[in-house]
mmCIF file of C-alpha atoms in Angstrom:
data_model
loop_
_atom_site.group_PDB
_atom_site.id
_atom_site.type_symbol
_atom_site.label_atom_id
_atom_site.label_comp_id
_atom_site.label_asym_id
_atom_site.label_seq_id
_atom_site.Cartn_x
_atom_site.Cartn_y
_atom_site.Cartn_z
ATOM 1 C CA UNK C 1 101.652 -31.388 -0.513
ATOM 2 C CA UNK C 2 99.244 -31.826 -3.450
ATOM 3 C CA UNK C 3 100.094 -31.893 -7.138
ATOM 4 C CA UNK C 4 99.228 -28.179 -7.545
ATOM 5 C CA UNK C 5 101.565 -27.147 -4.757
ATOM 6 C CA UNK C 6 104.394 -29.391 -6.017
ATOM 7 C CA UNK C 7 104.299 -28.178 -9.538
ATOM 8 C CA UNK C 8 103.826 -24.566 -8.551
ATOM 9 C CA UNK C 9 106.869 -24.867 -6.221
ATOM 10 C CA UNK C 10 109.020 -26.085 -9.103
ATOM 11 C CA UNK C 11 107.823 -23.379 -11.582
ATOM 12 C CA UNK C 12 107.940 -20.651 -8.939
ATOM 13 C CA UNK C 13 111.748 -20.963 -8.736
ATOM 14 C CA UNK C 14 112.121 -19.675 -12.281
ATOM 15 C CA UNK C 15 111.279 -15.953 -11.867
ATOM 16 C CA UNK C 16 114.090 -15.391 -9.389
ATOM 17 C CA UNK C 17 116.507 -17.314 -11.520
ATOM 18 C CA UNK C 18 115.555 -15.282 -14.604
ATOM 19 C CA UNK C 19 115.784 -12.013 -12.752
ATOM 20 C CA UNK C 20 119.236 -12.887 -11.307
ATOM 21 C CA UNK C 21 120.565 -13.907 -14.700
ATOM 22 C CA UNK C 22 119.601 -10.627 -16.469
ATOM 23 C CA UNK C 23 119.560 -7.991 -13.702
ATOM 24 C CA UNK C 24 121.620 -4.892 -14.599
ATOM 25 C CA UNK C 25 122.848 -6.220 -17.952
ATOM 26 C CA UNK C 26 123.087 -4.062 -21.047
ATOM 27 C CA UNK C 27 121.623 -5.245 -24.405
ATOM 28 C CA UNK C 28 125.105 -6.075 -25.678
ATOM 29 C CA UNK C 29 125.745 -8.224 -22.563
ATOM 30 C CA UNK C 30 122.387 -9.982 -23.070
ATOM 31 C CA UNK C 31 123.536 -10.861 -26.575
ATOM 32 C CA UNK C 32 127.171 -11.827 -25.755
ATOM 33 C CA UNK C 33 128.248 -15.420 -26.326
ATOM 34 C CA UNK C 34 131.413 -17.003 -24.864
ATOM 35 C CA UNK C 35 132.185 -18.574 -28.259
ATOM 36 C CA UNK C 36 130.551 -19.035 -31.646
ATOM 37 C CA UNK C 37 127.770 -21.631 -31.359
ATOM 38 C CA UNK C 38 127.069 -20.916 -27.679
ATOM 39 C CA UNK C 39 123.826 -19.385 -26.445
ATOM 40 C CA UNK C 40 123.618 -15.847 -25.042
ATOM 41 C CA UNK C 41 121.973 -14.985 -21.723
ATOM 42 C CA UNK C 42 119.163 -13.198 -23.620
ATOM 43 C CA UNK C 43 118.517 -16.077 -25.869
ATOM 44 C CA UNK C 44 118.508 -18.666 -23.008
ATOM 45 C CA UNK C 45 115.988 -16.689 -21.022
ATOM 46 C CA UNK C 46 113.887 -15.944 -24.117
ATOM 47 C CA UNK C 47 113.948 -19.600 -25.125
ATOM 48 C CA UNK C 48 112.987 -21.004 -21.743
ATOM 49 C CA UNK C 49 110.109 -18.501 -21.628
ATOM 50 C CA UNK C 50 109.068 -19.255 -25.227
ATOM 51 C CA UNK C 51 108.900 -23.012 -24.525
ATOM 52 C CA UNK C 52 106.776 -22.499 -21.429
ATOM 53 C CA UNK C 53 104.529 -19.985 -23.262
ATOM 54 C CA UNK C 54 104.217 -22.330 -26.309
ATOM 55 C CA UNK C 55 103.500 -25.469 -24.344
ATOM 56 C CA UNK C 56 101.149 -24.071 -21.746
ATOM 57 C CA UNK C 57 99.212 -22.176 -24.432
ATOM 58 C CA UNK C 58 98.847 -25.461 -26.272
ATOM 59 C CA UNK C 59 97.636 -27.219 -23.107
ATOM 60 C CA UNK C 60 95.078 -24.430 -22.530
ATOM 61 C CA UNK C 61 93.977 -24.378 -26.175
ATOM 62 C CA UNK C 62 94.752 -20.616 -26.290
ATOM 63 C CA UNK C 63 97.029 -18.235 -28.143
ATOM 64 C CA UNK C 64 100.554 -17.585 -26.971
ATOM 65 C CA UNK C 65 101.452 -14.409 -25.031
ATOM 66 C CA UNK C 66 104.350 -14.058 -27.492
ATOM 67 C CA UNK C 67 102.042 -13.090 -30.297
ATOM 68 C CA UNK C 68 100.186 -10.338 -28.322
ATOM 69 C CA UNK C 69 100.934 -6.696 -28.889
ATOM 70 C CA UNK C 70 104.482 -5.714 -29.719
ATOM 71 C CA UNK C 71 106.161 -8.304 -27.395
ATOM 72 C CA UNK C 72 108.098 -9.997 -30.184
ATOM 73 C CA UNK C 73 109.263 -6.695 -31.553
ATOM 74 C CA UNK C 74 110.964 -5.906 -28.257
ATOM 75 C CA UNK C 75 113.187 -8.934 -28.996
ATOM 76 C CA UNK C 76 113.855 -8.000 -32.658
ATOM 77 C CA UNK C 77 111.642 -10.959 -33.689
ATOM 78 C CA UNK C 78 108.461 -11.531 -35.600
ATOM 79 C CA UNK C 79 105.532 -12.801 -33.631
ATOM 80 C CA UNK C 80 105.849 -16.329 -35.082
ATOM 81 C CA UNK C 81 104.179 -18.806 -32.668
ATOM 82 C CA UNK C 82 106.388 -21.568 -34.001
ATOM 83 C CA UNK C 83 109.661 -19.748 -33.216
ATOM 84 C CA UNK C 84 110.680 -21.119 -29.842
ATOM 85 C CA UNK C 85 114.354 -21.219 -30.427
ATOM 86 C CA UNK C 86 114.406 -24.984 -30.861
ATOM 87 C CA UNK C 87 117.045 -25.791 -33.538
ATOM 88 C CA UNK C 88 118.262 -22.227 -33.815
ATOM 89 C CA UNK C 89 121.550 -21.686 -35.704
ATOM 90 C CA UNK C 90 124.188 -19.394 -34.259
ATOM 91 C CA UNK C 91 122.923 -16.652 -36.546
ATOM 92 C CA UNK C 92 119.378 -17.102 -35.275
ATOM 93 C CA UNK C 93 120.638 -17.043 -31.650
ATOM 94 C CA UNK C 94 122.358 -13.758 -32.396
ATOM 95 C CA UNK C 95 119.197 -12.357 -33.929
ATOM 96 C CA UNK C 96 117.310 -12.627 -30.604
ATOM 97 C CA UNK C 97 117.974 -9.096 -29.310
ATOM 98 C CA UNK C 98 116.041 -8.132 -26.229
ATOM 99 C CA UNK C 99 115.888 -4.343 -25.795
ATOM 100 C CA UNK C 100 116.561 -4.627 -22.093
ATOM 101 C CA UNK C 101 116.588 -7.088 -19.180
ATOM 102 C CA UNK C 102 113.152 -5.826 -18.324
ATOM 103 C CA UNK C 103 111.554 -7.123 -21.484
ATOM 104 C CA UNK C 104 112.836 -10.613 -20.565
ATOM 105 C CA UNK C 105 111.582 -10.293 -16.990
ATOM 106 C CA UNK C 106 108.167 -8.905 -18.101
ATOM 107 C CA UNK C 107 107.612 -11.586 -20.672
ATOM 108 C CA UNK C 108 108.571 -14.324 -18.242
ATOM 109 C CA UNK C 109 106.326 -12.790 -15.501
ATOM 110 C CA UNK C 110 103.329 -12.776 -17.875
ATOM 111 C CA UNK C 111 103.935 -16.467 -18.836
ATOM 112 C CA UNK C 112 104.464 -17.444 -15.173
ATOM 113 C CA UNK C 113 101.202 -15.766 -14.186
ATOM 114 C CA UNK C 114 99.322 -17.813 -16.778
ATOM 115 C CA UNK C 115 101.148 -21.021 -15.845
ATOM 116 C CA UNK C 116 100.462 -20.469 -12.152
ATOM 117 C CA UNK C 117 96.674 -20.075 -12.857
ATOM 118 C CA UNK C 118 96.771 -23.257 -14.989
ATOM 119 C CA UNK C 119 98.584 -25.275 -12.290
ATOM 120 C CA UNK C 120 96.136 -24.068 -9.641
ATOM 121 C CA UNK C 121 93.235 -25.722 -11.524
ATOM 122 C CA UNK C 122 94.806 -29.146 -11.939
ATOM 123 C CA UNK C 123 93.495 -32.280 -10.249
ATOM 124 C CA UNK C 124 95.684 -35.347 -9.804
ATOM 125 C CA UNK C 125 93.746 -37.264 -12.431
ATOM 126 C CA UNK C 126 94.510 -34.543 -14.986
ATOM 127 C CA UNK C 127 98.189 -35.528 -15.024
ATOM 128 C CA UNK C 128 97.368 -38.844 -16.747
ATOM 129 C CA UNK C 129 95.633 -37.204 -19.715
ATOM 130 C CA UNK C 130 97.503 -37.820 -23.008
ATOM 131 C CA UNK C 131 98.503 -34.484 -24.564
ATOM 132 C CA UNK C 132 100.710 -35.821 -27.386
ATOM 133 C CA UNK C 133 100.282 -39.199 -28.884
ATOM 134 C CA UNK C 134 102.989 -38.804 -31.526
ATOM 135 C CA UNK C 135 105.510 -40.269 -29.078
ATOM 136 C CA UNK C 136 105.909 -43.870 -27.863
ATOM 137 C CA UNK C 137 104.839 -43.923 -25.118
ATOM 138 C CA UNK C 138 102.370 -41.080 -25.536
ATOM 139 C CA UNK C 139 103.116 -37.903 -23.506
ATOM 140 C CA UNK C 140 100.816 -37.177 -20.562
ATOM 141 C CA UNK C 141 100.099 -33.758 -19.116
ATOM 142 C CA UNK C 142 102.230 -34.624 -16.070
ATOM 143 C CA UNK C 143 105.158 -35.648 -18.173
ATOM 144 C CA UNK C 144 104.798 -32.470 -20.329
ATOM 145 C CA UNK C 145 104.760 -30.190 -17.304
ATOM 146 C CA UNK C 146 107.806 -31.884 -15.741
ATOM 147 C CA UNK C 147 109.616 -31.724 -19.065
ATOM 148 C CA UNK C 148 108.993 -27.973 -19.460
ATOM 149 C CA UNK C 149 110.098 -27.112 -15.933
ATOM 150 C CA UNK C 150 113.171 -29.387 -16.264
ATOM 151 C CA UNK C 151 114.190 -27.691 -19.527
ATOM 152 C CA UNK C 152 113.497 -24.237 -18.053
ATOM 153 C CA UNK C 153 115.613 -24.813 -14.938
ATOM 154 C CA UNK C 154 118.468 -26.164 -17.039
ATOM 155 C CA UNK C 155 118.421 -23.051 -19.307
ATOM 156 C CA UNK C 156 118.092 -20.702 -16.330
ATOM 157 C CA UNK C 157 121.269 -22.353 -14.854
ATOM 158 C CA UNK C 158 123.054 -21.990 -18.153
ATOM 159 C CA UNK C 159 122.131 -18.292 -18.262
ATOM 160 C CA UNK C 160 123.550 -17.809 -14.777
ATOM 161 C CA UNK C 161 126.732 -19.593 -15.850
ATOM 162 C CA UNK C 162 127.173 -17.481 -18.975
ATOM 163 C CA UNK C 163 126.597 -14.366 -16.848
ATOM 164 C CA UNK C 164 129.633 -15.473 -14.759
ATOM 165 C CA UNK C 165 131.712 -15.663 -17.925
ATOM 166 C CA UNK C 166 130.889 -12.069 -19.061
ATOM 167 C CA UNK C 167 134.084 -10.082 -19.671
ATOM 168 C CA UNK C 168 134.951 -7.137 -17.399
#
């Protein structure tokens, strides 16, 4: 298995997890939190997609899919490229209001399509390229890609867990 196949395999697990977490839910269920300060299913799926969109766009040197068309409006948000959910307060979590499960699935599918294309073009030597030298040690492309998929898989699991806690 080469690096492209390995990373694609890891990222390719996310669409099914996203779909399973949100399938058939109502907008209020997407926004429900088990207790104040917890994250909702909608926020968790939005956030994992925002992080992937933000980071892969940065790696490609392109704009984020989040800022195209009225995508952000379908979540009750402004198209702010810096709003990824990192550091959100409970009030900001509650303000992420996807209109339906489909808007979450569609946004994630668009981000996944772009990520898959990016991964397909990678060569093993690309993984050693430094993409962020503000850390010690500096962050390489390989470390960034593993970090994003790790964070995404954790949040997808959390969304599935919160779904199991939904009342009724």
